[in-house]
mmCIF file of C-alpha atoms in Angstrom:
data_model
loop_
_atom_site.group_PDB
_atom_site.id
_atom_site.type_symbol
_atom_site.label_atom_id
_atom_site.label_comp_id
_atom_site.label_asym_id
_atom_site.label_seq_id
_atom_site.Cartn_x
_atom_site.Cartn_y
_atom_site.Cartn_z
ATOM 1 C CA MET U 7 -21.613 0.854 -58.651
ATOM 2 C CA PRO U 8 -19.555 -0.687 -56.249
ATOM 3 C CA ASP U 9 -20.260 -4.124 -55.485
ATOM 4 C CA LEU U 10 -19.610 -5.324 -52.304
ATOM 5 C CA VAL U 11 -21.702 -8.572 -51.497
ATOM 6 C CA TYR U 12 -19.029 -9.687 -54.407
ATOM 7 C CA ALA U 13 -16.039 -7.994 -52.189
ATOM 8 C CA LYS U 14 -17.206 -9.936 -48.867
ATOM 9 C CA LYS U 15 -17.316 -12.880 -50.961
ATOM 10 C CA TRP U 16 -13.392 -12.794 -52.032
ATOM 11 C CA LEU U 17 -12.535 -11.452 -48.471
ATOM 12 C CA ASP U 18 -14.369 -13.644 -47.046
ATOM 13 C CA ARG U 19 -12.970 -16.647 -48.593
ATOM 14 C CA ALA U 20 -9.434 -15.104 -48.471
ATOM 15 C CA GLN U 21 -9.889 -14.679 -44.612
ATOM 16 C CA ARG U 22 -10.505 -18.449 -44.466
ATOM 17 C CA ASP U 23 -7.624 -19.442 -46.192
ATOM 18 C CA TYR U 24 -5.592 -16.966 -43.892
ATOM 19 C CA ASP U 25 -7.238 -18.468 -40.245
ATOM 20 C CA PHE U 26 -6.111 -22.024 -41.678
ATOM 21 C CA ALA U 27 -2.478 -20.682 -41.889
ATOM 22 C CA ALA U 28 -2.426 -19.483 -38.680
ATOM 23 C CA LYS U 29 -3.486 -22.374 -37.641
ATOM 24 C CA ILE U 30 -1.685 -24.412 -38.338
ATOM 25 C CA GLU U 31 1.073 -22.780 -36.988
ATOM 26 C CA LYS U 32 -0.364 -22.427 -34.374
ATOM 27 C CA HIS U 33 -1.610 -25.533 -33.061
ATOM 28 C CA PHE U 34 0.472 -28.197 -35.526
ATOM 29 C CA TRP U 35 4.126 -29.917 -35.404
ATOM 30 C CA PRO U 36 5.436 -30.378 -36.534
ATOM 31 C CA LYS U 37 4.495 -27.730 -38.406
ATOM 32 C CA ASP U 38 3.624 -27.451 -41.792
ATOM 33 C CA LEU U 39 5.407 -25.059 -43.579
ATOM 34 C CA GLU U 40 4.607 -25.115 -46.640
ATOM 35 C CA GLN U 41 0.486 -25.516 -46.498
ATOM 36 C CA ILE U 42 1.187 -21.843 -44.020
ATOM 37 C CA CYS U 43 2.199 -20.809 -47.283
ATOM 38 C CA TYR U 44 0.280 -22.048 -50.006
ATOM 39 C CA HIS U 45 -2.901 -20.469 -47.722
ATOM 40 C CA CYS U 46 -0.805 -17.704 -47.355
ATOM 41 C CA GLN U 47 -0.442 -16.865 -50.823
ATOM 42 C CA GLN U 48 -4.367 -18.127 -51.256
ATOM 43 C CA ALA U 49 -5.278 -14.929 -48.884
ATOM 44 C CA THR U 50 -3.343 -12.383 -50.048
ATOM 45 C CA GLU U 51 -4.943 -13.314 -53.691
ATOM 46 C CA LYS U 52 -8.351 -13.446 -52.652
ATOM 47 C CA ALA U 53 -8.059 -10.694 -50.550
ATOM 48 C CA LEU U 54 -6.780 -8.130 -53.440
ATOM 49 C CA LYS U 55 -9.095 -9.943 -55.803
ATOM 50 C CA ALA U 56 -11.772 -8.138 -52.806
ATOM 51 C CA VAL U 57 -10.305 -4.920 -53.787
ATOM 52 C CA LEU U 58 -11.211 -5.331 -58.181
ATOM 53 C CA ALA U 59 -14.584 -6.688 -56.875
ATOM 54 C CA TYR U 60 -15.335 -3.916 -55.009
ATOM 55 C CA ASN U 61 -14.442 -2.209 -58.184
ATOM 56 C CA GLU U 62 -15.850 -4.492 -60.437
ATOM 57 C CA ALA U 63 -13.213 -4.896 -62.701
ATOM 58 C CA GLU U 64 -12.514 -8.228 -64.310
ATOM 59 C CA ILE U 65 -11.816 -10.966 -62.296
ATOM 60 C CA LEU U 66 -7.735 -12.522 -63.176
ATOM 61 C CA LYS U 67 -7.452 -15.927 -62.682
ATOM 62 C CA ILE U 68 -4.191 -15.572 -62.560
ATOM 63 C CA HIS U 69 -1.634 -16.037 -59.131
ATOM 64 C CA ILE U 70 0.283 -12.955 -59.525
ATOM 65 C CA ILE U 71 0.760 -11.368 -56.484
ATOM 66 C CA GLY U 72 2.733 -8.852 -58.514
ATOM 67 C CA LYS U 73 0.141 -7.826 -61.650
ATOM 68 C CA LEU U 74 -2.958 -8.262 -58.797
ATOM 69 C CA VAL U 75 -0.618 -5.597 -56.982
ATOM 70 C CA ASP U 76 -0.485 -3.380 -59.905
ATOM 71 C CA GLU U 77 -4.295 -4.223 -61.011
ATOM 72 C CA CYS U 78 -5.876 -2.455 -57.483
ATOM 73 C CA LYS U 79 -3.001 0.487 -57.428
ATOM 74 C CA LYS U 80 -6.301 1.591 -60.410
ATOM 75 C CA TYR U 81 -9.175 2.184 -58.143
ATOM 76 C CA GLY U 82 -6.754 3.756 -55.459
ATOM 77 C CA PHE U 83 -5.687 0.851 -53.096
ATOM 78 C CA SER U 84 -2.545 1.001 -51.201
ATOM 79 C CA VAL U 85 -0.784 -2.670 -51.205
ATOM 80 C CA PRO U 86 1.422 -3.226 -47.994
ATOM 81 C CA ILE U 87 3.616 -5.279 -50.421
ATOM 82 C CA ASP U 88 6.609 -3.941 -52.593
ATOM 83 C CA ARG U 89 7.733 -6.489 -55.157
ATOM 84 C CA LYS U 90 10.336 -8.587 -53.573
ATOM 85 C CA VAL U 91 7.791 -9.940 -51.000
ATOM 86 C CA ALA U 92 5.385 -9.706 -53.534
ATOM 87 C CA LYS U 93 7.658 -12.332 -55.669
ATOM 88 C CA LEU U 94 7.806 -14.099 -52.497
ATOM 89 C CA ILE U 95 4.764 -14.826 -51.990
ATOM 90 C CA THR U 96 3.146 -15.830 -55.596
ATOM 91 C CA ASP U 97 6.050 -17.902 -55.536
ATOM 92 C CA HIS U 98 4.548 -19.845 -52.239
ATOM 93 C CA ALA U 99 1.624 -21.265 -54.164
ATOM 94 C CA THR U 100 3.629 -21.895 -57.499
ATOM 95 C CA LEU U 101 6.724 -24.185 -56.749
ATOM 96 C CA SER U 102 4.488 -25.957 -53.939
ATOM 97 C CA ARG U 103 2.563 -27.810 -56.934
ATOM 98 C CA TYR U 104 4.430 -29.963 -58.783
ATOM 99 C CA PRO U 105 6.982 -32.078 -56.137
ATOM 100 C CA ASP U 106 9.261 -30.852 -59.344
ATOM 101 C CA ASN U 107 9.406 -27.662 -58.113
ATOM 102 C CA MET U 108 9.554 -28.378 -54.190
ATOM 103 C CA ASN U 109 11.000 -25.490 -51.975
ATOM 104 C CA GLU U 110 12.812 -26.196 -48.542
ATOM 105 C CA TRP U 111 10.343 -23.190 -46.531
ATOM 106 C CA THR U 112 11.498 -21.987 -43.729
ATOM 107 C CA GLU U 113 9.845 -20.900 -40.013
ATOM 108 C CA GLU U 114 11.593 -16.870 -41.040
ATOM 109 C CA ASP U 115 9.003 -17.764 -44.405
ATOM 110 C CA ALA U 116 5.920 -18.926 -43.014
ATOM 111 C CA LYS U 117 6.120 -15.864 -40.412
ATOM 112 C CA LEU U 118 6.854 -14.046 -43.762
ATOM 113 C CA ALA U 119 4.301 -14.954 -44.663
ATOM 114 C CA LEU U 120 1.167 -14.562 -42.629
ATOM 115 C CA LYS U 121 2.784 -11.334 -41.573
ATOM 116 C CA TYR U 122 2.317 -9.796 -45.512
ATOM 117 C CA SER U 123 -0.754 -11.869 -45.696
ATOM 118 C CA LYS U 124 -2.786 -10.565 -42.407
ATOM 119 C CA LEU U 125 -1.330 -7.423 -43.923
ATOM 120 C CA THR U 126 -2.882 -6.948 -46.898
ATOM 121 C CA LEU U 127 -6.269 -8.833 -45.750
ATOM 122 C CA ASP U 128 -5.952 -5.496 -43.037
ATOM 123 C CA ALA U 129 -5.221 -3.426 -46.223
ATOM 124 C CA VAL U 130 -8.197 -4.546 -47.883
ATOM 125 C CA ILE U 131 -10.907 -4.782 -44.871
ATOM 126 C CA GLN U 132 -9.827 -0.323 -43.966
ATOM 127 C CA TYR U 133 -9.478 -0.396 -48.130
ATOM 128 C CA LEU U 134 -13.327 -0.917 -48.366
ATOM 129 C CA THR U 135 -14.805 -0.198 -45.118
ATOM 130 C CA GLU U 136 -13.815 3.330 -45.907
ATOM 131 C CA SER U 137 -14.757 3.320 -49.512
ATOM 132 C CA GLU U 138 -18.963 2.111 -48.407
ATOM 133 C CA GLU U 139 -18.264 5.432 -45.309
ATOM 134 C CA GLN U 140 -18.184 7.310 -49.197
ATOM 135 C CA ASP U 141 -20.399 5.826 -50.827
ATOM 136 C CA SER U 142 -23.147 6.309 -48.314
#
């Protein structure tokens, strides 16, 4: 039986990460591009985990967006990001964790992160809404 309550908990956390990234982009100067990219990665990851939660699948304790995309496809979720974008989004979290791997994110990186994070959130919301309607 689908678990909409648990899925919505994941989606709520994803939305908060996205909203924080968008707030940084809009209101902070200079813009903390690393934090925008990081929180967009977190939003994307958590949104994908909402799909897994809904389907009562194992919530993988990983940060690799491509792997999460593959898992979500098993449940008929159409993911609006390709492999190249998935790798870039994954890098937003993994490369920024340690000072040795610091990357210089650009405004273009931040804009792409916001765009694809929002696309993923919207797609998950639509997926959950349609799934809920079908289950009713």
